[in-house]
Short mmCIF file of C-alpha atoms and ligand atoms in Angstrom, two decimals:
data_model
loop_
_atom_site.label_atom_id
_atom_site.label_comp_id
_atom_site.label_asym_id
_atom_site.label_seq_id
_atom_site.Cartn_x
_atom_site.Cartn_y
_atom_site.Cartn_z
CA MET A 1 0.00 0.00 0.00
CA LYS A 2 0.96 3.63 -0.34
CA PRO A 3 0.57 6.30 2.33
CA ALA A 4 -2.36 8.69 2.18
CA PRO A 5 -1.29 12.17 0.97
CA PHE A 6 0.56 14.31 3.51
CA SER A 7 2.57 17.52 3.66
CA TYR A 8 6.20 17.59 4.74
CA VAL A 9 8.07 20.29 6.65
CA ARG A 10 11.62 20.37 8.02
CA PRO A 11 11.92 23.21 10.54
CA GLY A 12 15.37 24.36 11.71
CA SER A 13 14.57 25.05 15.35
CA LEU A 14 12.67 23.42 18.20
CA ALA A 15 10.44 26.49 18.45
CA ASP A 16 9.45 26.07 14.81
CA VAL A 17 8.82 22.32 15.32
CA LEU A 18 6.44 23.16 18.18
CA GLY A 19 4.83 25.83 16.00
CA GLU A 20 4.17 23.32 13.24
CA LEU A 21 2.73 20.77 15.70
CA ALA A 22 0.54 23.45 17.28
CA ALA A 23 -1.11 23.96 13.90
CA GLY A 24 -2.68 20.49 14.43
CA ASP A 25 -2.64 17.18 12.54
CA GLY A 26 1.17 17.03 12.52
CA LYS A 27 3.36 14.06 13.43
CA VAL A 28 7.05 14.08 14.37
CA LEU A 29 9.32 12.28 11.91
CA ALA A 30 12.63 11.15 13.44
CA GLY A 31 14.27 8.07 11.86
CA GLY A 32 11.08 6.98 10.10
CA GLN A 33 11.72 3.28 10.77
CA SER A 34 8.40 2.81 12.56
CA LEU A 35 6.42 5.79 11.28
CA VAL A 36 6.90 5.13 7.57
CA PRO A 37 5.58 1.53 7.77
CA VAL A 38 2.63 2.86 9.81
CA LEU A 39 1.90 5.36 7.02
CA ALA A 40 2.40 2.80 4.27
CA MET A 41 -0.11 0.47 5.91
CA ARG A 42 -2.45 3.42 6.46
CA LEU A 43 -2.57 2.74 10.18
CA GLY A 44 -1.99 6.48 10.57
CA ARG A 45 -2.89 9.46 8.38
CA PRO A 46 -1.19 12.59 9.70
CA GLY A 47 -1.76 15.74 7.65
CA THR A 48 1.86 16.91 8.02
CA LEU A 49 5.13 15.15 8.78
CA VAL A 50 7.28 17.42 10.92
CA ASP A 51 10.86 16.29 10.27
CA ILE A 52 13.04 17.14 13.30
CA ASN A 53 16.37 16.17 11.71
CA SER A 54 17.50 19.74 10.96
CA VAL A 55 17.17 20.90 14.54
CA ALA A 56 20.82 21.11 15.66
CA GLU A 57 20.00 21.30 19.38
CA LEU A 58 18.38 17.86 19.28
CA ASP A 59 21.60 16.18 18.08
CA GLU A 60 23.09 15.52 21.50
CA LEU A 61 25.14 12.78 23.14
CA THR A 62 26.79 13.99 26.31
CA VAL A 63 27.70 12.79 29.78
CA SER A 64 27.04 15.37 32.45
CA GLY A 65 26.60 15.71 36.19
CA SER A 66 23.06 17.11 36.00
CA GLY A 67 19.86 15.13 36.19
CA SER A 68 17.28 14.22 38.77
CA ARG A 69 19.35 11.40 40.38
CA ALA A 70 22.63 11.81 42.15
CA GLY A 71 25.54 11.16 39.85
CA GLU A 72 26.20 11.52 36.15
CA VAL A 73 23.76 10.95 33.32
CA LEU A 74 24.13 10.15 29.65
CA ARG A 75 21.89 12.54 27.74
CA VAL A 76 20.70 11.30 24.35
CA GLY A 77 19.03 13.91 22.13
CA ALA A 78 16.02 13.29 19.92
CA THR A 79 17.90 12.87 16.64
CA THR A 80 20.71 10.64 17.95
CA ARG A 81 20.68 7.43 15.92
CA GLN A 82 20.68 4.10 17.72
CA ARG A 83 23.78 3.08 15.76
CA VAL A 84 25.65 6.27 16.69
CA LEU A 85 25.06 5.55 20.37
CA GLU A 86 25.94 1.86 19.93
CA ARG A 87 29.31 2.77 18.37
CA SER A 88 30.10 5.63 20.73
CA GLU A 89 32.56 5.73 23.61
CA GLU A 90 29.78 7.13 25.79
CA VAL A 91 27.71 3.94 25.60
CA ARG A 92 30.24 2.22 27.88
CA ARG A 93 29.08 4.49 30.66
CA VAL A 94 25.61 2.91 30.54
CA PRO A 95 26.36 -0.80 30.01
CA LEU A 96 22.71 -1.80 29.64
CA LEU A 97 22.38 0.33 26.51
CA GLY A 98 25.41 -1.40 25.02
CA MET A 99 23.90 -4.79 25.86
CA ALA A 100 20.45 -3.99 24.44
CA LEU A 101 21.17 -1.99 21.28
CA PRO A 102 22.47 -4.90 19.12
CA PHE A 103 19.05 -6.50 19.57
CA VAL A 104 17.09 -3.54 18.19
CA GLY A 105 16.14 -4.74 14.71
CA HIS A 106 19.06 -4.80 12.30
CA ARG A 107 22.16 -2.63 11.89
CA GLU A 108 20.66 -0.87 8.86
CA LEU A 109 17.53 0.06 10.82
CA ARG A 110 19.61 1.31 13.71
CA SER A 111 21.60 3.57 11.43
CA ARG A 112 18.38 5.56 10.82
CA GLY A 113 16.24 4.79 13.88
CA THR A 114 16.67 7.08 16.87
CA VAL A 115 16.83 6.21 20.56
CA CYS A 116 14.10 8.73 21.40
CA GLY A 117 11.98 7.54 18.46
CA SER A 118 11.98 4.05 19.94
CA LEU A 119 10.95 5.45 23.32
CA ALA A 120 8.23 7.63 21.78
CA HIS A 121 6.92 4.74 19.66
CA ALA A 122 6.63 2.60 22.84
CA ASP A 123 6.31 -0.82 21.30
CA PRO A 124 5.65 -3.23 24.21
CA ALA A 125 8.33 -5.61 22.89
CA ALA A 126 10.99 -2.96 22.27
CA GLU A 127 14.29 -3.13 24.10
CA LEU A 128 15.07 0.55 24.81
CA PRO A 129 11.86 1.39 26.71
CA ALA A 130 12.64 -1.56 29.01
CA VAL A 131 16.18 -0.31 29.61
CA ALA A 132 14.78 3.15 30.36
CA CYS A 133 12.34 1.68 32.89
CA CYS A 134 14.91 -0.55 34.60
CA LEU A 135 17.38 2.33 35.01
CA GLY A 136 14.78 4.93 35.97
CA ALA A 137 15.73 7.13 33.00
CA VAL A 138 14.35 10.66 32.81
CA LEU A 139 12.59 11.85 29.67
CA GLU A 140 12.45 15.52 28.77
CA ILE A 141 9.44 16.72 26.80
CA ALA A 142 9.06 20.10 25.09
CA ALA A 143 5.55 21.51 25.02
CA PRO A 144 4.25 24.89 23.84
CA SER A 145 4.06 25.91 27.51
CA GLY A 146 7.66 24.86 28.33
CA HIS A 147 9.72 21.79 29.15
CA ARG A 148 8.82 19.04 31.63
CA ARG A 149 10.73 16.00 32.84
CA LEU A 150 9.16 12.63 33.55
CA SER A 151 10.47 9.36 34.91
CA ALA A 152 10.23 6.40 32.54
CA ALA A 153 7.50 4.96 34.81
CA GLU A 154 5.43 8.10 34.23
CA PHE A 155 6.27 8.29 30.52
CA PHE A 156 4.96 4.90 29.33
CA ALA A 157 1.19 4.68 29.50
CA GLY A 158 0.32 1.53 27.54
CA ALA A 159 0.87 -0.16 24.20
CA MET A 160 2.21 2.45 21.74
CA THR A 161 1.10 5.13 24.19
CA THR A 162 3.20 7.64 26.11
CA ALA A 163 2.79 10.92 27.97
CA VAL A 164 3.93 12.88 24.89
CA GLY A 165 0.99 14.90 23.60
CA PRO A 166 0.26 15.53 19.90
CA ASP A 167 1.74 19.05 20.12
CA GLU A 168 4.83 17.95 22.07
CA VAL A 169 8.33 16.62 21.31
CA LEU A 170 10.51 14.25 23.30
CA VAL A 171 13.74 16.25 23.24
CA ALA A 172 16.08 13.92 25.16
CA ALA A 173 16.43 10.87 27.36
CA GLU A 174 18.80 10.80 30.31
CA PHE A 175 20.20 7.47 31.49
CA PRO A 176 22.09 7.21 34.79
CA VAL A 177 25.76 6.35 34.37
CA ALA A 178 26.80 3.09 36.05
CA ARG A 179 28.71 3.25 39.30
CA ALA A 180 30.91 0.79 41.19
CA GLY A 181 28.84 -1.95 42.85
CA GLU A 182 26.22 -2.03 40.06
CA GLY A 183 25.73 -5.01 37.77
CA PHE A 184 23.42 -5.63 34.86
CA GLY A 185 21.80 -8.38 32.81
CA PHE A 186 19.93 -8.38 29.51
CA ALA A 187 18.46 -11.22 27.45
CA GLU A 188 15.64 -11.79 25.02
CA ILE A 189 14.27 -14.60 22.92
CA ALA A 190 13.03 -13.85 19.39
CA ARG A 191 12.14 -16.23 16.57
CA ARG A 192 14.66 -14.63 14.21
CA HIS A 193 17.34 -12.04 14.66
CA GLY A 194 15.86 -8.56 14.35
CA ASP A 195 12.36 -9.64 15.31
CA PHE A 196 10.69 -8.15 18.33
CA ALA A 197 11.16 -10.27 21.46
CA LEU A 198 8.73 -13.00 22.50
CA ALA A 199 9.95 -12.27 25.98
CA GLY A 200 12.86 -10.30 27.34
CA VAL A 201 14.32 -9.12 30.63
CA VAL A 202 16.55 -6.30 31.82
CA THR A 203 18.10 -6.48 35.29
CA ARG A 204 20.07 -4.20 37.59
CA VAL A 205 21.56 -5.17 40.95
CA VAL A 206 23.42 -2.91 43.36
CA ARG A 207 25.52 -4.66 46.02
CA ASP A 208 27.45 -3.63 49.06
CA GLY A 209 29.52 -6.73 49.69
CA ASP A 210 27.06 -9.58 50.12
CA ARG A 211 24.19 -7.23 50.85
CA VAL A 212 21.79 -6.53 47.99
CA VAL A 213 21.06 -2.81 48.14
CA THR A 214 18.75 -2.70 45.13
CA ALA A 215 17.60 -5.24 42.57
CA THR A 216 15.32 -4.26 39.70
CA LEU A 217 13.77 -6.48 37.05
CA THR A 218 11.99 -5.17 33.94
CA GLY A 219 10.22 -7.49 31.53
CA PHE A 220 9.34 -6.60 27.93
CA GLY A 221 7.29 -8.33 25.25
CA ILE A 222 5.21 -9.80 28.06
CA SER A 223 2.51 -7.16 28.59
CA ASP A 224 1.22 -3.98 26.99
CA GLN A 225 4.24 -2.01 28.27
CA PRO A 226 7.49 -2.73 30.13
CA VAL A 227 6.80 -3.96 33.67
CA THR A 228 9.24 -3.29 36.49
CA ARG A 229 9.52 -4.88 39.94
CA ASP A 230 11.76 -4.44 42.96
CA VAL A 231 13.25 -7.90 43.52
CA ALA A 232 15.90 -7.13 46.15
CA GLN A 233 14.47 -9.57 48.71
CA LEU A 234 14.27 -12.35 46.15
CA VAL A 235 17.87 -11.88 44.99
CA GLN A 236 19.17 -11.59 48.55
CA ALA A 237 17.34 -14.73 49.67
CA GLY A 238 18.67 -16.69 46.70
CA ASP A 239 22.24 -15.34 47.02
CA GLY A 240 21.99 -14.40 43.35
CA LEU A 241 22.02 -18.04 42.27
CA PRO A 242 19.78 -18.60 39.22
CA ALA A 243 18.60 -22.04 40.39
CA ALA A 244 17.55 -20.56 43.73
CA LEU A 245 15.77 -17.65 42.05
CA ARG A 246 13.70 -19.81 39.68
CA GLU A 247 10.73 -20.34 42.02
CA GLY A 248 10.46 -16.60 42.66
CA THR A 249 10.74 -15.65 38.99
CA ALA A 250 8.06 -18.26 38.14
CA GLU A 251 5.72 -16.48 40.58
CA LEU A 252 6.56 -13.18 38.96
CA ALA A 253 5.91 -14.67 35.53
CA ALA A 254 2.44 -15.79 36.59
CA ASP A 255 1.75 -12.27 37.83
CA LEU A 256 3.34 -10.17 35.08
CA VAL A 257 3.14 -12.06 31.78
CA ASP A 258 -0.27 -11.39 30.26
CA THR A 259 0.43 -11.10 26.53
CA ALA A 260 -2.13 -13.24 24.73
CA GLY A 261 -0.75 -16.32 23.00
CA ASP A 262 -0.27 -16.13 19.23
CA ALA A 263 1.29 -18.13 16.39
CA HIS A 264 4.74 -17.51 17.86
CA GLY A 265 4.08 -18.75 21.38
CA SER A 266 1.40 -19.26 23.99
CA THR A 267 1.12 -17.23 27.18
CA GLY A 268 2.44 -20.28 29.07
CA TYR A 269 5.48 -20.46 26.79
CA ARG A 270 6.22 -16.77 27.36
CA ARG A 271 5.91 -17.29 31.12
CA ARG A 272 8.41 -20.11 30.94
CA LEU A 273 10.83 -17.95 28.91
CA PHE A 274 10.46 -15.11 31.37
CA THR A 275 11.04 -17.40 34.36
CA VAL A 276 14.29 -18.75 32.99
CA LEU A 277 15.65 -15.50 31.56
CA ALA A 278 14.81 -13.50 34.69
CA ALA A 279 16.54 -15.96 37.04
CA ARG A 280 19.60 -16.15 34.81
CA GLU A 281 19.96 -12.41 34.23
CA LEU A 282 19.40 -11.55 37.89
CA GLY A 283 22.21 -13.98 38.62
CA ARG A 284 24.39 -12.31 36.00
CA ALA A 285 23.68 -8.84 37.42
CA TYR A 286 24.38 -10.07 40.97
CA ASP A 287 27.73 -11.55 39.93
CA SER A 288 28.84 -8.51 37.98
CA ALA A 289 27.76 -6.17 40.80
CA GLY A 290 30.29 -8.04 42.92
CA ASN A 291 33.08 -7.00 40.58
CA ASP A 292 34.96 -3.96 41.77
CA ARG A 293 34.21 -1.74 38.80
CA ALA A 294 31.33 0.26 37.39
CA GLY A 295 28.82 -2.01 35.70
CA ASN A 296 29.77 -4.58 33.12
CA ASP A 297 29.52 -4.93 29.39
CA ARG A 298 28.82 -8.62 29.11
CA ALA A 299 25.77 -9.14 26.95
CA GLY A 300 23.39 -11.94 27.95
CA ASN A 301 23.13 -13.04 24.39
CA ASP A 302 21.06 -15.97 23.35
CA ARG A 303 21.92 -14.89 19.86
CA ALA A 304 24.51 -12.45 18.69
CA GLY A 305 23.15 -9.07 17.76
CA SER A 306 24.35 -7.46 14.54
C1 LIG B 1 11.85 -4.59 10.23
C2 LIG B 1 11.90 -3.81 11.51
C3 LIG B 1 12.35 -4.45 12.66
C4 LIG B 1 12.40 -3.75 13.86
N1 LIG B 1 12.82 -4.41 14.97
C5 LIG B 1 12.86 -3.75 16.15
C6 LIG B 1 13.26 -4.43 17.34
O1 LIG B 1 13.62 -5.62 17.35
N2 LIG B 1 13.26 -3.70 18.50
C7 LIG B 1 12.88 -2.37 18.54
O2 LIG B 1 12.87 -1.77 19.59
N3 LIG B 1 12.50 -1.72 17.43
C8 LIG B 1 12.49 -2.36 16.24
N4 LIG B 1 12.10 -1.69 15.12
C9 LIG B 1 11.72 -0.25 15.23
C10 LIG B 1 12.95 0.66 15.21
O3 LIG B 1 13.68 0.53 16.41
C11 LIG B 1 12.58 2.15 15.10
O4 LIG B 1 13.75 2.81 14.77
C12 LIG B 1 12.03 2.83 16.32
O5 LIG B 1 10.94 2.14 16.88
C13 LIG B 1 11.49 4.22 15.97
O6 LIG B 1 12.54 5.12 15.84
P1 LIG B 1 12.54 6.14 14.66
O7 LIG B 1 13.57 7.18 14.98
O8 LIG B 1 12.66 5.45 13.37
O9 LIG B 1 11.09 6.86 14.82
P2 LIG B 1 10.01 7.22 13.74
O10 LIG B 1 9.65 6.04 12.93
O11 LIG B 1 10.39 8.46 13.01
O12 LIG B 1 8.80 7.59 14.74
C14 LIG B 1 8.13 6.58 15.45
C15 LIG B 1 7.00 7.22 16.26
O13 LIG B 1 7.54 7.99 17.32
C16 LIG B 1 7.20 9.38 17.16
N5 LIG B 1 8.41 10.12 17.49
C17 LIG B 1 9.68 9.85 17.07
N6 LIG B 1 10.55 10.70 17.65
C18 LIG B 1 9.82 11.51 18.45
C19 LIG B 1 10.15 12.59 19.31
N7 LIG B 1 11.42 12.99 19.47
N8 LIG B 1 9.16 13.22 19.99
C20 LIG B 1 7.86 12.82 19.85
N9 LIG B 1 7.49 11.80 19.04
C21 LIG B 1 8.45 11.15 18.35
C22 LIG B 1 6.77 9.54 15.72
O14 LIG B 1 5.87 10.61 15.55
C23 LIG B 1 6.12 8.19 15.45
O15 LIG B 1 4.83 8.16 15.98
C24 LIG B 1 12.03 -2.36 13.91
C25 LIG B 1 11.60 -1.72 12.75
C26 LIG B 1 11.53 -2.42 11.56
C27 LIG B 1 11.08 -1.69 10.31
#
């Protein structure tokens, strides 16, 4: 199919982008990797595509000491490509991004697709929204009335639904930089490389010696949006050993996994995947948190990303 007719504008400033969106019936165009298929299938019919790629201030990739949490943050602007982040030096500062990005579609898609576009699109099976939730990333939104900052938990509102209004732009995402004592895990199962996950998990554990200070588990592809739970007690009780965590993650699977079964897998199958992946990746995060360095960059790959 072909898209329905639309106009196209490419403003040079954020103020002009907001002006175009305020006129009504406009849609932000970032990398186009999700929006263009939506248009081609006529699942959406915006009157005007507002291309943000000429707005210099949105092309940002910086580590700074600001942000709502103590410590440094990696700030990723709205036009930063997934591939640019993946290949950057900065990505090492947020190991979970480095672990997740190779699983976002294919390399060619990532060379156009943006980090913020993936967050704004909010596919329930997408990797980057889950990373944002697990890390408690902060999302900055520009509206005609000014800027506001939301936590990832406030930002995602349901399948393909976020707090970004039709006249607003997600200008940047801020991810906390890893510190000593933090460890991470990431894994997903997909039928083919580049497909969206049937089930996936992102984990973060903070340790002080043998004491688990914080343990966070986010599942994706298992509900209508990423789901996050505090699992510190579970990880502490199981000493971070996957076999000992299995019973607890099975209970979580029964509670959290509600995606209806389809041709690719039943709900029960997804629960089983979640149970195994969650126990394993919590164990991985626990182990790496015990290393005396900030985070880790070991990917929990069931298949190599490319
Ligand atoms: C074959 C294929 C496989 C894929 N596999 C995966 C996968 O495995 N995992 C995965 O996560 N993704 C996957 N994707 C999607 C890909 O990651 C997209 O790049 C991403 O979802 C959207 O980013 P984009 O920059 O292309 O956004 P666009 O397509 O330009 O926009 C997507 C949506 O977000 C809105 N939007 C974009 N940026 C902003 C902004 N700054 N402010 C407000 N609204 C905004 C747009 O208006 C639109 O509604 C796949 C895509 C394809 C075509």
